[in-house]
């Protein structure tokens, strides 16, 4: 795909036709034992031994949800906050995905973690979480043993990154690097890209282009399904240029999850957005197009898992958990 053929339709906030479709806040917070243990360990100013520790982490999670959904200040009246919520209701925030441990639940996780732990610190493979939101997955990844200096998170909204620091009370202690960036700002170049310099210092990275040819693992959770078919391919082509396919740390891996269908097609979207769902077969075809002429081995895994549908509680949502192994 040449730059002149690049199709990009950015996500656009728009009013919800029926405001009753916007899920209520707070109603669905159910923490698993694994999440509770992680949050008790990760939130720096909560004493996990305190009698009210679990109540305190629930309170903190709900406070952050309010701020994240409304992006409000005390001066904003309730009616305006409700309007903001209806125009852009952040379904994943309503569903508390910002405290999900999705990377650890992914089939690629054991391989990714083992590769990092078996390498020396100087050669540790780099992992990028694109659309990292509040950075929960990366904090849990580091807690699981991945080197903090080898992970980096990027989100299009500074608010989400700052709320992560607020939720975990670790702005002055967190060793993970975060920065604001937009996947569409990645310069579209042919795949693969070979880095002509040493790994950048992650704490100094300010642009996704600085990571070109350096990243061993890219996690993209709940990203692709926000866009139409052509835009998803544009994203895939850009992320592919970030991969280090030299093989020094084993195969490069892109992995994630998003809404999918047994038969690919347009999503029936409650918010009226133009979105596309791939099938496992069409998803594999997309990555084979992106990766080019077959000179580099590409293997795509995909499986469906059902998750509760907050827009329609009587019907589950099929999520495709996928990985693309390159090299």
Short mmCIF file of C-alpha atoms in Angstrom, two decimals:
data_model
loop_
_atom_site.label_atom_id
_atom_site.label_comp_id
_atom_site.label_asym_id
_atom_site.label_seq_id
_atom_site.Cartn_x
_atom_site.Cartn_y
_atom_site.Cartn_z
CA UNK A 1 0.00 0.00 0.00
CA UNK A 2 1.42 3.33 -1.05
CA UNK A 3 0.91 6.43 1.15
CA UNK A 4 -1.36 7.82 -1.59
CA UNK A 5 -3.59 4.73 -1.21
CA UNK A 6 -3.71 4.96 2.58
CA UNK A 7 -7.25 4.94 3.99
CA UNK A 8 -7.75 6.54 7.39
CA UNK A 9 -11.12 7.29 8.97
CA UNK A 10 -10.46 8.51 12.48
CA UNK A 11 -12.77 7.76 15.37
CA UNK A 12 -15.28 10.59 15.83
CA UNK A 13 -17.25 11.30 19.03
CA UNK A 14 -20.96 11.56 18.28
CA UNK A 15 -24.22 11.73 20.24
CA UNK A 16 -25.85 8.45 21.18
CA UNK A 17 -29.28 8.27 19.54
CA UNK A 18 -30.85 6.83 22.68
CA UNK A 19 -29.27 8.10 25.89
CA UNK A 20 -30.80 5.18 27.80
CA UNK A 21 -28.24 2.98 26.03
CA UNK A 22 -25.42 4.64 27.97
CA UNK A 23 -24.65 2.22 30.82
CA UNK A 24 -24.79 3.53 34.36
CA UNK A 25 -21.54 4.05 36.19
CA UNK A 26 -20.35 1.93 39.11
CA UNK A 27 -22.92 -0.83 38.69
CA UNK A 28 -20.68 -3.58 37.34
CA UNK A 29 -17.52 -3.40 39.46
CA UNK A 30 -16.69 -7.00 40.30
CA UNK A 31 -13.04 -7.56 41.16
CA UNK A 32 -11.57 -11.02 40.77
CA UNK A 33 -9.20 -12.35 43.42
CA UNK A 34 -6.34 -11.82 40.99
CA UNK A 35 -7.32 -8.19 40.35
CA UNK A 36 -7.81 -7.53 44.06
CA UNK A 37 -4.39 -8.93 44.92
CA UNK A 38 -2.75 -6.93 42.14
CA UNK A 39 -4.44 -3.66 43.13
CA UNK A 40 -3.59 -4.15 46.81
CA UNK A 41 0.06 -4.62 45.83
CA UNK A 42 0.19 -1.93 43.14
CA UNK A 43 -1.63 1.04 44.71
CA UNK A 44 1.22 2.59 46.61
CA UNK A 45 -0.60 4.48 49.37
CA UNK A 46 -3.00 1.72 50.42
CA UNK A 47 -1.87 -0.59 53.20
CA UNK A 48 -2.87 -4.09 52.02
CA UNK A 49 -3.02 -5.25 55.66
CA UNK A 50 -5.55 -2.57 56.67
CA UNK A 51 -9.07 -3.71 57.53
CA UNK A 52 -10.59 -1.31 54.99
CA UNK A 53 -8.00 -1.93 52.25
CA UNK A 54 -10.41 -3.63 49.82
CA UNK A 55 -13.02 -0.93 50.33
CA UNK A 56 -10.38 1.72 49.68
CA UNK A 57 -9.26 0.23 46.36
CA UNK A 58 -12.89 0.00 45.20
CA UNK A 59 -13.38 3.63 46.16
CA UNK A 60 -10.23 4.62 44.24
CA UNK A 61 -11.28 2.68 41.12
CA UNK A 62 -14.73 4.32 41.11
CA UNK A 63 -13.32 7.82 41.64
CA UNK A 64 -11.04 7.38 38.66
CA UNK A 65 -13.95 6.11 36.57
CA UNK A 66 -15.92 9.29 37.30
CA UNK A 67 -13.02 11.49 36.28
CA UNK A 68 -12.26 9.43 33.21
CA UNK A 69 -15.80 9.36 31.82
CA UNK A 70 -16.71 12.95 32.47
CA UNK A 71 -13.26 14.58 32.33
CA UNK A 72 -14.96 17.09 34.58
CA UNK A 73 -13.97 19.83 37.00
CA UNK A 74 -16.12 20.84 40.02
CA UNK A 75 -17.31 23.86 38.04
CA UNK A 76 -19.00 21.73 35.38
CA UNK A 77 -22.69 21.24 36.09
CA UNK A 78 -24.29 17.80 36.09
CA UNK A 79 -26.23 18.39 32.87
CA UNK A 80 -23.03 19.17 30.96
CA UNK A 81 -21.31 16.13 32.43
CA UNK A 82 -24.23 13.96 31.34
CA UNK A 83 -24.03 15.41 27.84
CA UNK A 84 -20.31 14.61 27.64
CA UNK A 85 -21.05 11.08 28.79
CA UNK A 86 -23.72 10.64 26.11
CA UNK A 87 -21.54 12.04 23.31
CA UNK A 88 -18.55 9.85 24.14
CA UNK A 89 -19.45 7.26 26.77
CA UNK A 90 -16.19 5.24 26.69
CA UNK A 91 -17.70 1.74 26.89
CA UNK A 92 -14.43 0.18 28.06
CA UNK A 93 -14.25 2.67 30.94
CA UNK A 94 -17.82 1.89 31.99
CA UNK A 95 -16.88 -1.79 32.00
CA UNK A 96 -13.74 -1.19 34.14
CA UNK A 97 -11.39 -2.49 31.45
CA UNK A 98 -8.81 -0.01 32.74
CA UNK A 99 -8.13 -2.40 35.62
CA UNK A 100 -8.29 -5.59 33.52
CA UNK A 101 -5.22 -7.83 33.40
CA UNK A 102 -5.64 -8.64 29.72
CA UNK A 103 -2.01 -9.22 28.76
CA UNK A 104 -1.69 -11.86 31.48
CA UNK A 105 -4.85 -13.59 30.19
CA UNK A 106 -3.48 -13.80 26.64
CA UNK A 107 -2.08 -17.04 25.23
CA UNK A 108 1.06 -15.19 24.11
CA UNK A 109 1.85 -13.98 27.64
CA UNK A 110 3.95 -16.96 28.88
CA UNK A 111 6.20 -16.83 25.81
CA UNK A 112 6.61 -13.06 25.99
CA UNK A 113 7.43 -13.14 29.71
CA UNK A 114 9.86 -16.05 29.39
CA UNK A 115 11.76 -14.37 26.54
CA UNK A 116 12.24 -11.25 28.63
CA UNK A 117 13.31 -13.10 31.75
CA UNK A 118 15.80 -15.31 29.89
CA UNK A 119 17.58 -12.41 28.21
CA UNK A 120 20.18 -10.18 29.76
CA UNK A 121 19.14 -6.70 30.78
CA UNK A 122 21.15 -5.15 27.95
CA UNK A 123 19.38 -7.30 25.34
CA UNK A 124 15.95 -7.44 26.91
CA UNK A 125 13.16 -7.43 24.29
CA UNK A 126 11.05 -4.27 24.20
CA UNK A 127 7.28 -4.36 24.62
CA UNK A 128 4.92 -1.57 23.55
CA UNK A 129 1.33 -1.31 24.77
CA UNK A 130 -0.40 0.85 22.13
CA UNK A 131 -3.55 2.36 23.61
CA UNK A 132 -2.35 1.64 27.14
CA UNK A 133 -5.07 3.69 28.86
CA UNK A 134 -4.03 3.92 32.55
CA UNK A 135 -1.16 1.46 32.25
CA UNK A 136 -2.62 -1.36 34.37
CA UNK A 137 -1.47 -4.12 32.02
CA UNK A 138 2.10 -2.81 32.01
CA UNK A 139 2.22 -2.42 35.78
CA UNK A 140 0.99 -5.99 36.17
CA UNK A 141 3.47 -7.20 33.55
CA UNK A 142 6.33 -5.68 35.55
CA UNK A 143 4.93 -7.11 38.77
CA UNK A 144 5.00 -10.51 37.02
CA UNK A 145 8.73 -10.17 36.33
CA UNK A 146 9.12 -8.26 33.06
CA UNK A 147 11.85 -5.60 33.20
CA UNK A 148 10.29 -2.18 33.80
CA UNK A 149 12.95 -0.55 31.67
CA UNK A 150 11.89 -2.70 28.70
CA UNK A 151 8.21 -1.74 28.53
CA UNK A 152 6.60 1.43 27.26
CA UNK A 153 3.00 2.58 27.04
CA UNK A 154 1.45 4.96 24.55
CA UNK A 155 -2.02 6.49 24.53
CA UNK A 156 -3.63 9.22 22.50
CA UNK A 157 -4.94 10.87 25.69
CA UNK A 158 -2.71 12.36 28.37
CA UNK A 159 -5.71 12.25 30.74
CA UNK A 160 -5.63 8.45 30.84
CA UNK A 161 -1.91 8.28 31.62
CA UNK A 162 -2.25 10.89 34.39
CA UNK A 163 -5.24 9.07 35.88
CA UNK A 164 -3.09 5.94 35.97
CA UNK A 165 -0.56 7.75 38.11
CA UNK A 166 -3.42 8.96 40.31
CA UNK A 167 -5.00 5.52 40.63
CA UNK A 168 -1.72 3.84 41.58
CA UNK A 169 -0.16 6.81 43.43
CA UNK A 170 3.18 6.06 41.78
CA UNK A 171 4.08 9.06 39.61
CA UNK A 172 7.38 9.47 41.47
CA UNK A 173 8.13 5.73 41.70
CA UNK A 174 6.89 4.11 38.50
CA UNK A 175 9.82 3.05 36.29
CA UNK A 176 7.61 2.35 33.28
CA UNK A 177 7.81 4.92 30.48
CA UNK A 178 4.57 6.42 29.12
CA UNK A 179 4.06 8.98 26.38
CA UNK A 180 1.27 10.52 24.33
CA UNK A 181 1.13 9.40 20.71
CA UNK A 182 -1.23 8.64 17.86
CA UNK A 183 -0.82 5.48 15.77
CA UNK A 184 -1.69 7.50 12.65
CA UNK A 185 1.38 9.68 13.21
CA UNK A 186 3.63 6.71 12.40
CA UNK A 187 5.20 7.40 9.01
CA UNK A 188 4.03 4.72 6.58
CA UNK A 189 7.12 2.92 5.25
CA UNK A 190 7.63 -0.54 3.71
CA UNK A 191 7.79 -3.57 5.97
CA UNK A 192 10.17 -4.62 7.42
CA UNK A 193 12.12 -1.70 8.79
CA UNK A 194 15.65 -2.30 10.06
CA UNK A 195 16.76 0.00 12.86
CA UNK A 196 20.04 1.72 12.09
CA UNK A 197 20.79 2.68 15.67
CA UNK A 198 20.78 1.23 19.17
CA UNK A 199 17.59 0.87 21.19
CA UNK A 200 16.38 4.31 22.26
CA UNK A 201 16.22 5.20 25.93
CA UNK A 202 12.54 4.56 26.57
CA UNK A 203 12.22 7.34 29.13
CA UNK A 204 13.17 9.82 26.39
CA UNK A 205 10.82 8.51 23.68
CA UNK A 206 8.27 11.11 22.56
CA UNK A 207 7.14 9.66 19.23
CA UNK A 208 6.16 6.24 17.93
CA UNK A 209 8.48 6.82 14.97
CA UNK A 210 11.43 6.66 17.37
CA UNK A 211 10.56 3.00 18.01
CA UNK A 212 10.68 1.94 14.35
CA UNK A 213 12.48 -1.39 14.02
CA UNK A 214 13.10 -1.66 17.77
CA UNK A 215 10.00 -3.29 19.28
CA UNK A 216 9.84 -7.04 19.85
CA UNK A 217 6.29 -7.21 21.20
CA UNK A 218 3.31 -4.96 20.49
CA UNK A 219 0.13 -5.34 22.51
CA UNK A 220 -2.98 -3.76 20.94
CA UNK A 221 -6.02 -4.44 23.09
CA UNK A 222 -9.47 -3.17 22.07
CA UNK A 223 -7.95 -0.95 19.39
CA UNK A 224 -8.68 -2.26 15.91
CA UNK A 225 -12.44 -2.67 16.36
CA UNK A 226 -12.87 1.09 16.80
CA UNK A 227 -12.34 1.62 13.07
CA UNK A 228 -13.56 0.65 9.62
CA UNK A 229 -11.91 -2.02 7.49
CA UNK A 230 -9.48 0.17 5.57
CA UNK A 231 -8.35 2.04 8.65
CA UNK A 232 -7.62 -1.22 10.45
CA UNK A 233 -5.24 -2.16 7.65
CA UNK A 234 -3.63 1.28 7.85
CA UNK A 235 -3.02 0.70 11.57
CA UNK A 236 -1.61 -2.79 10.96
CA UNK A 237 0.85 -1.47 8.37
CA UNK A 238 2.09 1.20 10.74
CA UNK A 239 2.50 -1.13 13.71
CA UNK A 240 4.40 -3.62 11.53
CA UNK A 241 7.12 -1.04 10.86
CA UNK A 242 7.87 -0.85 14.60
CA UNK A 243 8.83 -4.53 14.81
CA UNK A 244 12.36 -5.80 15.27
CA UNK A 245 12.37 -8.85 12.99
CA UNK A 246 16.10 -9.54 13.30
CA UNK A 247 15.33 -12.65 15.37
CA UNK A 248 17.73 -11.85 18.18
CA UNK A 249 15.02 -12.35 20.80
CA UNK A 250 13.02 -14.92 18.86
CA UNK A 251 9.93 -14.09 16.80
CA UNK A 252 8.46 -10.63 17.01
CA UNK A 253 4.85 -10.75 18.20
CA UNK A 254 1.86 -8.47 17.77
CA UNK A 255 -1.00 -9.57 19.99
CA UNK A 256 -4.27 -8.29 21.36
CA UNK A 257 -8.02 -8.72 21.47
CA UNK A 258 -11.04 -7.02 19.94
CA UNK A 259 -14.61 -7.53 18.79
CA UNK A 260 -14.85 -9.98 15.89
CA UNK A 261 -17.38 -12.12 14.06
CA UNK A 262 -17.46 -15.59 12.54
CA UNK A 263 -18.16 -13.86 9.22
CA UNK A 264 -16.41 -10.53 8.71
CA UNK A 265 -18.56 -7.46 8.22
CA UNK A 266 -19.76 -4.11 9.56
CA UNK A 267 -20.54 -4.03 13.29
CA UNK A 268 -24.05 -3.15 14.44
CA UNK A 269 -22.83 -0.32 16.68
CA UNK A 270 -25.05 1.09 19.44
CA UNK A 271 -23.23 4.43 19.20
CA UNK A 272 -23.70 4.73 15.44
CA UNK A 273 -19.99 4.56 14.65
CA UNK A 274 -18.57 3.06 11.45
CA UNK A 275 -16.80 -0.05 12.69
CA UNK A 276 -15.73 -3.35 11.14
CA UNK A 277 -15.34 -6.83 12.61
CA UNK A 278 -12.88 -9.25 11.09
CA UNK A 279 -13.24 -13.00 11.17
CA UNK A 280 -10.25 -15.19 12.04
CA UNK A 281 -9.83 -15.94 8.31
CA UNK A 282 -9.97 -12.31 7.15
CA UNK A 283 -7.68 -11.28 10.03
CA UNK A 284 -5.06 -13.76 8.84
CA UNK A 285 -5.40 -12.48 5.27
CA UNK A 286 -4.91 -8.89 6.45
CA UNK A 287 -1.60 -9.66 8.14
CA UNK A 288 -0.36 -11.72 5.21
CA UNK A 289 -0.98 -8.68 2.98
CA UNK A 290 0.73 -6.38 5.45
CA UNK A 291 3.81 -8.57 5.84
CA UNK A 292 4.44 -8.69 2.10
CA UNK A 293 5.93 -11.31 -0.16
CA UNK A 294 6.45 -14.27 2.16
CA UNK A 295 10.19 -13.82 2.72
CA UNK A 296 9.54 -13.50 6.45
CA UNK A 297 7.55 -16.26 8.17
CA UNK A 298 4.21 -15.04 9.51
CA UNK A 299 1.87 -17.13 11.65
CA UNK A 300 -1.51 -15.88 12.90
CA UNK A 301 -3.42 -17.42 15.82
CA UNK A 302 -6.97 -16.38 16.71
CA UNK A 303 -9.64 -17.71 19.04
CA UNK A 304 -13.03 -16.47 20.22
CA UNK A 305 -13.89 -15.86 23.85
CA UNK A 306 -17.25 -14.52 24.96
CA UNK A 307 -17.44 -11.57 27.32
CA UNK A 308 -20.49 -9.87 28.88
CA UNK A 309 -22.12 -7.21 26.69
CA UNK A 310 -22.82 -4.08 28.73
CA UNK A 311 -24.98 -2.60 25.96
CA UNK A 312 -27.13 -5.73 25.81
CA UNK A 313 -26.81 -7.77 29.04
CA UNK A 314 -28.78 -10.64 27.56
CA UNK A 315 -26.22 -11.21 24.82
CA UNK A 316 -22.49 -11.78 25.07
CA UNK A 317 -19.86 -10.17 22.88
CA UNK A 318 -17.44 -12.31 20.90
CA UNK A 319 -13.88 -11.12 21.38
CA UNK A 320 -11.11 -12.46 19.18
CA UNK A 321 -7.88 -13.01 21.10
CA UNK A 322 -5.16 -13.02 18.46
CA UNK A 323 -1.42 -13.06 17.93
CA UNK A 324 0.79 -12.53 14.90
CA UNK A 325 4.19 -14.24 15.11
CA UNK A 326 6.79 -12.80 12.76
CA UNK A 327 10.13 -14.41 11.98
#
